[in-house]
């Protein structure tokens, strides 16, 4: 995945020397919805499945609760006739939070927090977008990013670098302002050998300065 990321960066730099379009640059910022893929393990209670080769213990993915954070950064992009390529450097905060609800009889169903961790990253992303119409007002694209861990809470140390992939959906509100939604999946594990992966969806405004 790191090789793929480096190839995307190289392709962006190569495209900078092709065509007559000029670079645009600006600032970006907005809110981010956070969740995560969490592992869960339960016993396989189907004897027929076990006798037919099924696992005695099965892993069942679950999802962390949705939280909100923020991200700010800058970008540079280069347009052509069909779309544009973009590099973005962002400071982002994210969170993994999970509550567990249990039956306490007469006392109802109280909840307790079983996982609560905060993280900050410097994220370097590259993407390629295509325009969805001749007016060049809306676009869709694919991209990837490399996130460098800056700080975290909790005793367990996360991995220092994580790789993410995302889909980018955007609409130009004016010549200088665009609204972007970016569903993102963390390909790398947050903690080594835990099967925990970030799920994020930034909703950002991009402001071009030229």
PDB file of C-alpha atoms in Angstrom:
ATOM      1  CA  UNK A   1       0.000   0.000   0.000  1.00  0.00           C
ATOM      2  CA  UNK A   2       2.885   2.370   0.660  1.00  0.00           C
ATOM      3  CA  UNK A   3       4.155   1.621  -2.861  1.00  0.00           C
ATOM      4  CA  UNK A   4       0.728   2.478  -4.270  1.00  0.00           C
ATOM      5  CA  UNK A   5       0.698   5.754  -2.346  1.00  0.00           C
ATOM      6  CA  UNK A   6       4.148   6.671  -3.656  1.00  0.00           C
ATOM      7  CA  UNK A   7       3.034   5.860  -7.208  1.00  0.00           C
ATOM      8  CA  UNK A   8       0.043   8.182  -6.803  1.00  0.00           C
ATOM      9  CA  UNK A   9       2.326  10.985  -5.621  1.00  0.00           C
ATOM     10  CA  UNK A  10       4.664  10.381  -8.549  1.00  0.00           C
ATOM     11  CA  UNK A  11       1.770  10.435 -11.032  1.00  0.00           C
ATOM     12  CA  UNK A  12       0.589  13.761  -9.609  1.00  0.00           C
ATOM     13  CA  UNK A  13       4.047  15.287  -9.941  1.00  0.00           C
ATOM     14  CA  UNK A  14       4.371  13.935 -13.471  1.00  0.00           C
ATOM     15  CA  UNK A  15       1.030  15.413 -14.485  1.00  0.00           C
ATOM     16  CA  UNK A  16       2.264  18.804 -13.261  1.00  0.00           C
ATOM     17  CA  UNK A  17       4.473  19.017 -16.322  1.00  0.00           C
ATOM     18  CA  UNK A  18       1.755  17.983 -18.769  1.00  0.00           C
ATOM     19  CA  UNK A  19      -0.784  20.438 -20.156  1.00  0.00           C
ATOM     20  CA  UNK A  20      -1.194  24.172 -19.739  1.00  0.00           C
ATOM     21  CA  UNK A  21      -3.412  24.330 -16.667  1.00  0.00           C
ATOM     22  CA  UNK A  22      -2.164  26.280 -13.675  1.00  0.00           C
ATOM     23  CA  UNK A  23      -1.984  25.203 -10.073  1.00  0.00           C
ATOM     24  CA  UNK A  24      -4.632  26.276  -7.610  1.00  0.00           C
ATOM     25  CA  UNK A  25      -4.038  26.321  -3.883  1.00  0.00           C
ATOM     26  CA  UNK A  26      -6.041  27.090  -0.793  1.00  0.00           C
ATOM     27  CA  UNK A  27      -7.242  26.075   2.664  1.00  0.00           C
ATOM     28  CA  UNK A  28      -9.662  23.402   3.817  1.00  0.00           C
ATOM     29  CA  UNK A  29     -11.476  22.705   7.062  1.00  0.00           C
ATOM     30  CA  UNK A  30     -14.562  21.104   8.504  1.00  0.00           C
ATOM     31  CA  UNK A  31     -16.075  18.485  10.763  1.00  0.00           C
ATOM     32  CA  UNK A  32     -15.318  14.771  10.732  1.00  0.00           C
ATOM     33  CA  UNK A  33     -17.582  11.869  11.686  1.00  0.00           C
ATOM     34  CA  UNK A  34     -15.592   9.071  13.321  1.00  0.00           C
ATOM     35  CA  UNK A  35     -16.206   5.387  13.941  1.00  0.00           C
ATOM     36  CA  UNK A  36     -14.088   2.233  13.675  1.00  0.00           C
ATOM     37  CA  UNK A  37     -14.258  -1.428  12.770  1.00  0.00           C
ATOM     38  CA  UNK A  38     -13.828  -3.370  16.025  1.00  0.00           C
ATOM     39  CA  UNK A  39     -13.290  -7.111  16.474  1.00  0.00           C
ATOM     40  CA  UNK A  40     -15.750  -9.233  18.388  1.00  0.00           C
ATOM     41  CA  UNK A  41     -15.422 -12.949  19.154  1.00  0.00           C
ATOM     42  CA  UNK A  42     -18.209 -15.412  19.952  1.00  0.00           C
ATOM     43  CA  UNK A  43     -18.533 -19.204  20.166  1.00  0.00           C
ATOM     44  CA  UNK A  44     -20.053 -21.037  17.243  1.00  0.00           C
ATOM     45  CA  UNK A  45     -23.148 -22.719  18.747  1.00  0.00           C
ATOM     46  CA  UNK A  46     -24.036 -24.679  15.584  1.00  0.00           C
ATOM     47  CA  UNK A  47     -22.808 -28.268  15.904  1.00  0.00           C
ATOM     48  CA  UNK A  48     -23.730 -28.973  12.280  1.00  0.00           C
ATOM     49  CA  UNK A  49     -21.513 -26.119  11.130  1.00  0.00           C
ATOM     50  CA  UNK A  50     -18.616 -27.311  13.319  1.00  0.00           C
ATOM     51  CA  UNK A  51     -18.934 -30.925  12.115  1.00  0.00           C
ATOM     52  CA  UNK A  52     -18.875 -29.646   8.530  1.00  0.00           C
ATOM     53  CA  UNK A  53     -15.581 -27.831   9.057  1.00  0.00           C
ATOM     54  CA  UNK A  54     -16.737 -24.534  10.551  1.00  0.00           C
ATOM     55  CA  UNK A  55     -14.666 -22.691  13.145  1.00  0.00           C
ATOM     56  CA  UNK A  56     -15.426 -23.259  16.834  1.00  0.00           C
ATOM     57  CA  UNK A  57     -14.778 -19.561  17.478  1.00  0.00           C
ATOM     58  CA  UNK A  58     -16.024 -16.965  15.015  1.00  0.00           C
ATOM     59  CA  UNK A  59     -14.987 -13.343  14.630  1.00  0.00           C
ATOM     60  CA  UNK A  60     -17.907 -10.969  14.192  1.00  0.00           C
ATOM     61  CA  UNK A  61     -17.020  -7.365  13.227  1.00  0.00           C
ATOM     62  CA  UNK A  62     -18.796  -4.566  15.031  1.00  0.00           C
ATOM     63  CA  UNK A  63     -18.640  -0.797  14.788  1.00  0.00           C
ATOM     64  CA  UNK A  64     -17.658   1.885  17.254  1.00  0.00           C
ATOM     65  CA  UNK A  65     -20.111   4.633  18.143  1.00  0.00           C
ATOM     66  CA  UNK A  66     -20.182   7.728  15.914  1.00  0.00           C
ATOM     67  CA  UNK A  67     -18.330  10.760  17.289  1.00  0.00           C
ATOM     68  CA  UNK A  68     -17.405  14.168  15.899  1.00  0.00           C
ATOM     69  CA  UNK A  69     -14.069  15.938  15.561  1.00  0.00           C
ATOM     70  CA  UNK A  70     -12.432  18.452  13.201  1.00  0.00           C
ATOM     71  CA  UNK A  71      -9.722  18.789  10.565  1.00  0.00           C
ATOM     72  CA  UNK A  72      -7.923  21.755   8.985  1.00  0.00           C
ATOM     73  CA  UNK A  73      -5.265  21.984   6.312  1.00  0.00           C
ATOM     74  CA  UNK A  74      -4.251  23.156   2.876  1.00  0.00           C
ATOM     75  CA  UNK A  75      -4.292  21.820  -0.661  1.00  0.00           C
ATOM     76  CA  UNK A  76      -2.819  22.289  -4.105  1.00  0.00           C
ATOM     77  CA  UNK A  77      -4.527  21.044  -7.249  1.00  0.00           C
ATOM     78  CA  UNK A  78      -4.136  21.094 -11.004  1.00  0.00           C
ATOM     79  CA  UNK A  79      -7.149  21.041 -13.322  1.00  0.00           C
ATOM     80  CA  UNK A  80      -7.417  19.744 -16.855  1.00  0.00           C
ATOM     81  CA  UNK A  81     -10.281  19.332 -19.303  1.00  0.00           C
ATOM     82  CA  UNK A  82     -11.809  16.303 -17.565  1.00  0.00           C
ATOM     83  CA  UNK A  83     -11.029  16.821 -13.878  1.00  0.00           C
ATOM     84  CA  UNK A  84      -8.171  17.571 -11.513  1.00  0.00           C
ATOM     85  CA  UNK A  85      -5.470  16.032  -9.338  1.00  0.00           C
ATOM     86  CA  UNK A  86      -4.994  17.191  -5.762  1.00  0.00           C
ATOM     87  CA  UNK A  87      -2.541  16.920  -2.888  1.00  0.00           C
ATOM     88  CA  UNK A  88      -3.838  17.821   0.586  1.00  0.00           C
ATOM     89  CA  UNK A  89      -1.992  18.127   3.898  1.00  0.00           C
ATOM     90  CA  UNK A  90      -4.300  18.080   6.907  1.00  0.00           C
ATOM     91  CA  UNK A  91      -4.125  18.173  10.693  1.00  0.00           C
ATOM     92  CA  UNK A  92      -6.946  15.953  11.900  1.00  0.00           C
ATOM     93  CA  UNK A  93      -8.324  14.641  15.147  1.00  0.00           C
ATOM     94  CA  UNK A  94     -10.257  11.403  15.420  1.00  0.00           C
ATOM     95  CA  UNK A  95     -11.742   9.235  18.131  1.00  0.00           C
ATOM     96  CA  UNK A  96     -12.732   5.625  18.783  1.00  0.00           C
ATOM     97  CA  UNK A  97     -15.531   5.304  21.338  1.00  0.00           C
ATOM     98  CA  UNK A  98     -17.663   2.275  22.181  1.00  0.00           C
ATOM     99  CA  UNK A  99     -20.379   1.867  24.791  1.00  0.00           C
ATOM    100  CA  UNK A 100     -21.728  -1.459  25.955  1.00  0.00           C
ATOM    101  CA  UNK A 101     -25.392  -1.769  26.972  1.00  0.00           C
ATOM    102  CA  UNK A 102     -26.328  -4.572  29.356  1.00  0.00           C
ATOM    103  CA  UNK A 103     -29.477  -5.784  31.082  1.00  0.00           C
ATOM    104  CA  UNK A 104     -29.505  -4.954  34.806  1.00  0.00           C
ATOM    105  CA  UNK A 105     -32.982  -6.291  35.553  1.00  0.00           C
ATOM    106  CA  UNK A 106     -34.977  -3.818  37.647  1.00  0.00           C
ATOM    107  CA  UNK A 107     -32.311  -1.158  37.063  1.00  0.00           C
ATOM    108  CA  UNK A 108     -32.956  -1.061  33.304  1.00  0.00           C
ATOM    109  CA  UNK A 109     -30.200  -1.117  30.701  1.00  0.00           C
ATOM    110  CA  UNK A 110     -27.302   1.069  31.831  1.00  0.00           C
ATOM    111  CA  UNK A 111     -24.303   1.667  29.555  1.00  0.00           C
ATOM    112  CA  UNK A 112     -20.607   1.690  30.303  1.00  0.00           C
ATOM    113  CA  UNK A 113     -17.735   2.891  28.167  1.00  0.00           C
ATOM    114  CA  UNK A 114     -15.486   0.013  27.150  1.00  0.00           C
ATOM    115  CA  UNK A 115     -13.225   1.872  24.684  1.00  0.00           C
ATOM    116  CA  UNK A 116     -12.450   5.597  24.642  1.00  0.00           C
ATOM    117  CA  UNK A 117      -9.344   6.823  22.781  1.00  0.00           C
ATOM    118  CA  UNK A 118      -8.407  10.079  21.030  1.00  0.00           C
ATOM    119  CA  UNK A 119      -5.820  10.510  18.269  1.00  0.00           C
ATOM    120  CA  UNK A 120      -4.292  13.320  16.224  1.00  0.00           C
ATOM    121  CA  UNK A 121      -2.635  12.823  12.855  1.00  0.00           C
ATOM    122  CA  UNK A 122      -0.900  14.750  10.116  1.00  0.00           C
ATOM    123  CA  UNK A 123      -2.485  13.384   6.965  1.00  0.00           C
ATOM    124  CA  UNK A 124      -0.926  13.621   3.486  1.00  0.00           C
ATOM    125  CA  UNK A 125      -3.454  12.717   0.793  1.00  0.00           C
ATOM    126  CA  UNK A 126      -3.478  12.530  -2.987  1.00  0.00           C
ATOM    127  CA  UNK A 127      -6.516  12.038  -5.203  1.00  0.00           C
ATOM    128  CA  UNK A 128      -7.767  12.230  -8.777  1.00  0.00           C
ATOM    129  CA  UNK A 129     -11.225  13.652  -9.516  1.00  0.00           C
ATOM    130  CA  UNK A 130     -13.380  13.780 -12.649  1.00  0.00           C
ATOM    131  CA  UNK A 131     -16.085  16.335 -13.369  1.00  0.00           C
ATOM    132  CA  UNK A 132     -19.624  14.952 -13.549  1.00  0.00           C
ATOM    133  CA  UNK A 133     -20.953  17.516 -16.042  1.00  0.00           C
ATOM    134  CA  UNK A 134     -19.814  20.043 -18.610  1.00  0.00           C
ATOM    135  CA  UNK A 135     -20.424  22.847 -16.107  1.00  0.00           C
ATOM    136  CA  UNK A 136     -17.553  21.462 -13.951  1.00  0.00           C
ATOM    137  CA  UNK A 137     -19.581  22.173 -10.805  1.00  0.00           C
ATOM    138  CA  UNK A 138     -19.604  18.660  -9.316  1.00  0.00           C
ATOM    139  CA  UNK A 139     -16.972  15.937  -9.175  1.00  0.00           C
ATOM    140  CA  UNK A 140     -16.158  12.469  -7.869  1.00  0.00           C
ATOM    141  CA  UNK A 141     -12.801  10.853  -7.262  1.00  0.00           C
ATOM    142  CA  UNK A 142     -10.663   8.255  -5.560  1.00  0.00           C
ATOM    143  CA  UNK A 143      -7.645   8.790  -3.355  1.00  0.00           C
ATOM    144  CA  UNK A 144      -5.352   7.539  -0.658  1.00  0.00           C
ATOM    145  CA  UNK A 145      -3.484   9.053   2.258  1.00  0.00           C
ATOM    146  CA  UNK A 146      -0.666   8.374   4.671  1.00  0.00           C
ATOM    147  CA  UNK A 147      -1.354   9.509   8.258  1.00  0.00           C
ATOM    148  CA  UNK A 148       1.440  10.188  10.747  1.00  0.00           C
ATOM    149  CA  UNK A 149       0.507   9.785  14.422  1.00  0.00           C
ATOM    150  CA  UNK A 150       1.130  12.913  16.513  1.00  0.00           C
ATOM    151  CA  UNK A 151      -0.585  12.175  19.837  1.00  0.00           C
ATOM    152  CA  UNK A 152      -2.921   9.668  21.476  1.00  0.00           C
ATOM    153  CA  UNK A 153      -4.612   8.806  24.757  1.00  0.00           C
ATOM    154  CA  UNK A 154      -4.494   5.496  26.605  1.00  0.00           C
ATOM    155  CA  UNK A 155      -1.648   3.185  27.594  1.00  0.00           C
ATOM    156  CA  UNK A 156      -1.468   1.151  24.376  1.00  0.00           C
ATOM    157  CA  UNK A 157       0.660   2.720  21.653  1.00  0.00           C
ATOM    158  CA  UNK A 158      -0.940   2.892  18.180  1.00  0.00           C
ATOM    159  CA  UNK A 159       1.049   2.271  15.013  1.00  0.00           C
ATOM    160  CA  UNK A 160       3.008   5.342  13.898  1.00  0.00           C
ATOM    161  CA  UNK A 161       1.725   5.414  10.316  1.00  0.00           C
ATOM    162  CA  UNK A 162      -1.601   4.358   8.857  1.00  0.00           C
ATOM    163  CA  UNK A 163      -2.780   4.132   5.254  1.00  0.00           C
ATOM    164  CA  UNK A 164      -6.289   5.192   4.238  1.00  0.00           C
ATOM    165  CA  UNK A 165      -8.359   5.002   1.052  1.00  0.00           C
ATOM    166  CA  UNK A 166     -11.356   7.179   0.275  1.00  0.00           C
ATOM    167  CA  UNK A 167     -14.019   8.310  -2.163  1.00  0.00           C
ATOM    168  CA  UNK A 168     -14.348  12.064  -2.635  1.00  0.00           C
ATOM    169  CA  UNK A 169     -17.655  13.685  -3.587  1.00  0.00           C
ATOM    170  CA  UNK A 170     -17.763  17.435  -4.121  1.00  0.00           C
ATOM    171  CA  UNK A 171     -19.705  20.379  -5.456  1.00  0.00           C
ATOM    172  CA  UNK A 172     -18.502  23.893  -6.257  1.00  0.00           C
ATOM    173  CA  UNK A 173     -20.595  26.501  -4.463  1.00  0.00           C
ATOM    174  CA  UNK A 174     -18.742  29.319  -6.261  1.00  0.00           C
ATOM    175  CA  UNK A 175     -15.494  29.848  -8.162  1.00  0.00           C
ATOM    176  CA  UNK A 176     -13.613  29.903  -4.854  1.00  0.00           C
ATOM    177  CA  UNK A 177     -15.586  27.602  -2.528  1.00  0.00           C
ATOM    178  CA  UNK A 178     -16.344  23.863  -2.738  1.00  0.00           C
ATOM    179  CA  UNK A 179     -18.141  21.483  -0.385  1.00  0.00           C
ATOM    180  CA  UNK A 180     -16.513  18.039  -0.122  1.00  0.00           C
ATOM    181  CA  UNK A 181     -17.679  14.785   1.520  1.00  0.00           C
ATOM    182  CA  UNK A 182     -15.028  12.074   1.855  1.00  0.00           C
ATOM    183  CA  UNK A 183     -15.957   8.580   3.202  1.00  0.00           C
ATOM    184  CA  UNK A 184     -12.639   7.085   4.378  1.00  0.00           C
ATOM    185  CA  UNK A 185     -11.525   3.583   5.387  1.00  0.00           C
ATOM    186  CA  UNK A 186      -8.343   2.960   7.354  1.00  0.00           C
ATOM    187  CA  UNK A 187      -6.552   0.094   5.591  1.00  0.00           C
ATOM    188  CA  UNK A 188      -3.902  -0.207   8.315  1.00  0.00           C
ATOM    189  CA  UNK A 189      -4.702  -1.408  11.824  1.00  0.00           C
ATOM    190  CA  UNK A 190      -4.786   1.282  14.510  1.00  0.00           C
ATOM    191  CA  UNK A 191      -3.033  -1.127  16.908  1.00  0.00           C
ATOM    192  CA  UNK A 192      -0.875  -3.970  15.662  1.00  0.00           C
ATOM    193  CA  UNK A 193      -2.649  -7.351  15.418  1.00  0.00           C
ATOM    194  CA  UNK A 194      -5.973  -6.023  16.759  1.00  0.00           C
ATOM    195  CA  UNK A 195      -8.088  -5.806  13.567  1.00  0.00           C
ATOM    196  CA  UNK A 196      -9.167  -2.281  14.599  1.00  0.00           C
ATOM    197  CA  UNK A 197      -9.493   0.110  11.647  1.00  0.00           C
ATOM    198  CA  UNK A 198     -10.524   3.764  11.496  1.00  0.00           C
ATOM    199  CA  UNK A 199     -13.736   4.743   9.708  1.00  0.00           C
ATOM    200  CA  UNK A 200     -13.998   8.487   9.003  1.00  0.00           C
ATOM    201  CA  UNK A 201     -16.162  10.823   6.954  1.00  0.00           C
ATOM    202  CA  UNK A 202     -14.862  14.401   6.722  1.00  0.00           C
ATOM    203  CA  UNK A 203     -17.314  17.075   5.557  1.00  0.00           C
ATOM    204  CA  UNK A 204     -15.173  20.023   4.554  1.00  0.00           C
ATOM    205  CA  UNK A 205     -15.157  23.360   2.794  1.00  0.00           C
ATOM    206  CA  UNK A 206     -12.329  24.161   0.391  1.00  0.00           C
ATOM    207  CA  UNK A 207     -11.419  27.817  -0.173  1.00  0.00           C
ATOM    208  CA  UNK A 208      -9.205  28.597  -3.192  1.00  0.00           C
ATOM    209  CA  UNK A 209      -6.937  31.619  -2.975  1.00  0.00           C
ATOM    210  CA  UNK A 210      -6.213  31.940  -6.698  1.00  0.00           C
TER     211      UNK A 210
END
